[in-house]
Amino acid sequence: MTKLRLAIVGAGPAGIYAADILLKTERRFDVSIDLFEHLPAPYGLVRYGVAPDHPRIKGVIGALREVLDRGDIRIFGNVRFGEDIVLDDLKRHYHAVIFATGAVRDADLDIPGIDAEGSFGAADFVSWFDGHPDVPRTWPLTASSVGVIGNGNVALDISRMLAKHAEDLLPTEVPQNVYEILEASPVTDVHVFGRRGPAQVKFTPLELRELGELRDVDMVVYDEDFDYDDASRAAIESNKQVKVIDRVLQSWRQRPSVNNAGGTASRRLHLHFWARPVEVRTDAQGRVAALVYERTRPDGSGGVEGTGEMREVPIGQLYRAVGYFGSPLPGVPFDERHGVIPNHEGQVLAADSNERIPGMYATGWIKRGPVGLIGHTKSDAMETIQHLVNDQGSWWQPEDPSEEAIPALLAERGVAWTDLDGWHRLDEHEMALGQPQGRARVKVVPRDEMVRISRGE
């Protein structure tokens, strides 16, 4: 019987789901899977891309943990593809590879002043407050008034973390250095800008509702934003999710804080709809001083058009949450325009000819772009795995597919890799750090410390 030796690059939900689906798929061959992850710990954006006060989403880790804990998938953490191991190594030791590296860069926003001092991408801020080992330990929270561009869940995550009182994060797994900086934060006002109306937002009702539950934070919405057109009214009537979002926003309109009047909280979170960012104004030192936006309106066909009316909101920092973008991998085709690996249903295609490249596959956000929730990743992986199974005749023919080859190769190159037992050690260590304080865990942030604990050194 043939045995498929498969490498998967990326140990987030996309990579783990792909491994699990393949092992459960009906096939005529045995399977041996190795997961490669550039971080010392698995779970990707579930560990490093979800705000610490979202334990419900973090619960996805429980399902991923069950897959890894079965023991039929090996994991090599702290191994950088393109540095510690390269594509030629994979061809030498595996029959195929699936790339599941996600999308962790910020998409660009092309407006004047966007690169000013005090203007940041959402991905960097999220990585910081989630304790990602490869970003600085500090963050310059220096402004009392802050802007966030975007109307998706990431924009709301950032806004919530900026507006929330730091002590309310203590029961979560927020890293200690993050807590201390948030506790000293001077932020009093967070302004969220979206170019469409309340009935066209991209965030989920749960995320929105959570904003209104923040302690000592007034929600500020503006009556002028709720003059709905027929398309908006139809969206509210026909879509249950939109209807719930509208109900939440309408309830906020009844609060004393609406339109900046009568609020009593020490912090305010302002939602500006029909606001298309035009320019970031700066002060004499080149720092963010204000956001200029054009007031938009419905165009009658579900989109928006500009009104020509410009408005300016004074802010001292700005965060753009306009989407994530994939990163190229050494030796792997890449579509610079869309930030994905070019592919047909997960089969990697050559960038210049669109011809299928045998042995190479993609799944998750690096395959389809950063759209959809974690659940979409499963159906995405199923499509890729089906092609992998059917393509048996065009797999690579490795020189040495033995399972001993990779540990020997990494040891020879001096790579301090981490394995599943190592993740269990780190996991237990973090939970033990949190226990005396009644916290879920305290994340270990420095990479070298993560590796040392994982390896039992």
XYZ file of N, CA and C in Angstrom, residues 3 128 189 215 322 330 393 416 420 446:
30
model
N 2.095 4.994 0.860
C 1.987 5.854 2.037
C 2.261 7.286 1.633
N 0.374 42.727 19.197
C 0.928 43.221 20.461
C 0.043 42.827 21.636
N -11.591 58.818 24.286
C -12.544 58.780 23.173
C -11.989 57.943 22.026
N -18.014 48.455 30.782
C -18.223 49.245 32.002
C -17.656 50.647 31.845
N -8.732 47.563 7.835
C -9.416 47.444 6.540
C -9.144 46.092 5.876
N 9.060 31.866 0.267
C 10.183 31.636 -0.631
C 9.957 30.413 -1.532
N -1.365 10.364 -8.641
C -0.437 10.066 -9.749
C 0.596 11.151 -9.994
N 16.182 24.750 17.128
C 15.589 24.360 18.421
C 14.074 24.250 18.244
N 4.719 18.567 20.261
C 3.436 18.581 20.964
C 3.617 18.490 22.478
N 8.229 36.316 25.341
C 9.497 36.207 24.609
C 9.660 34.833 23.942
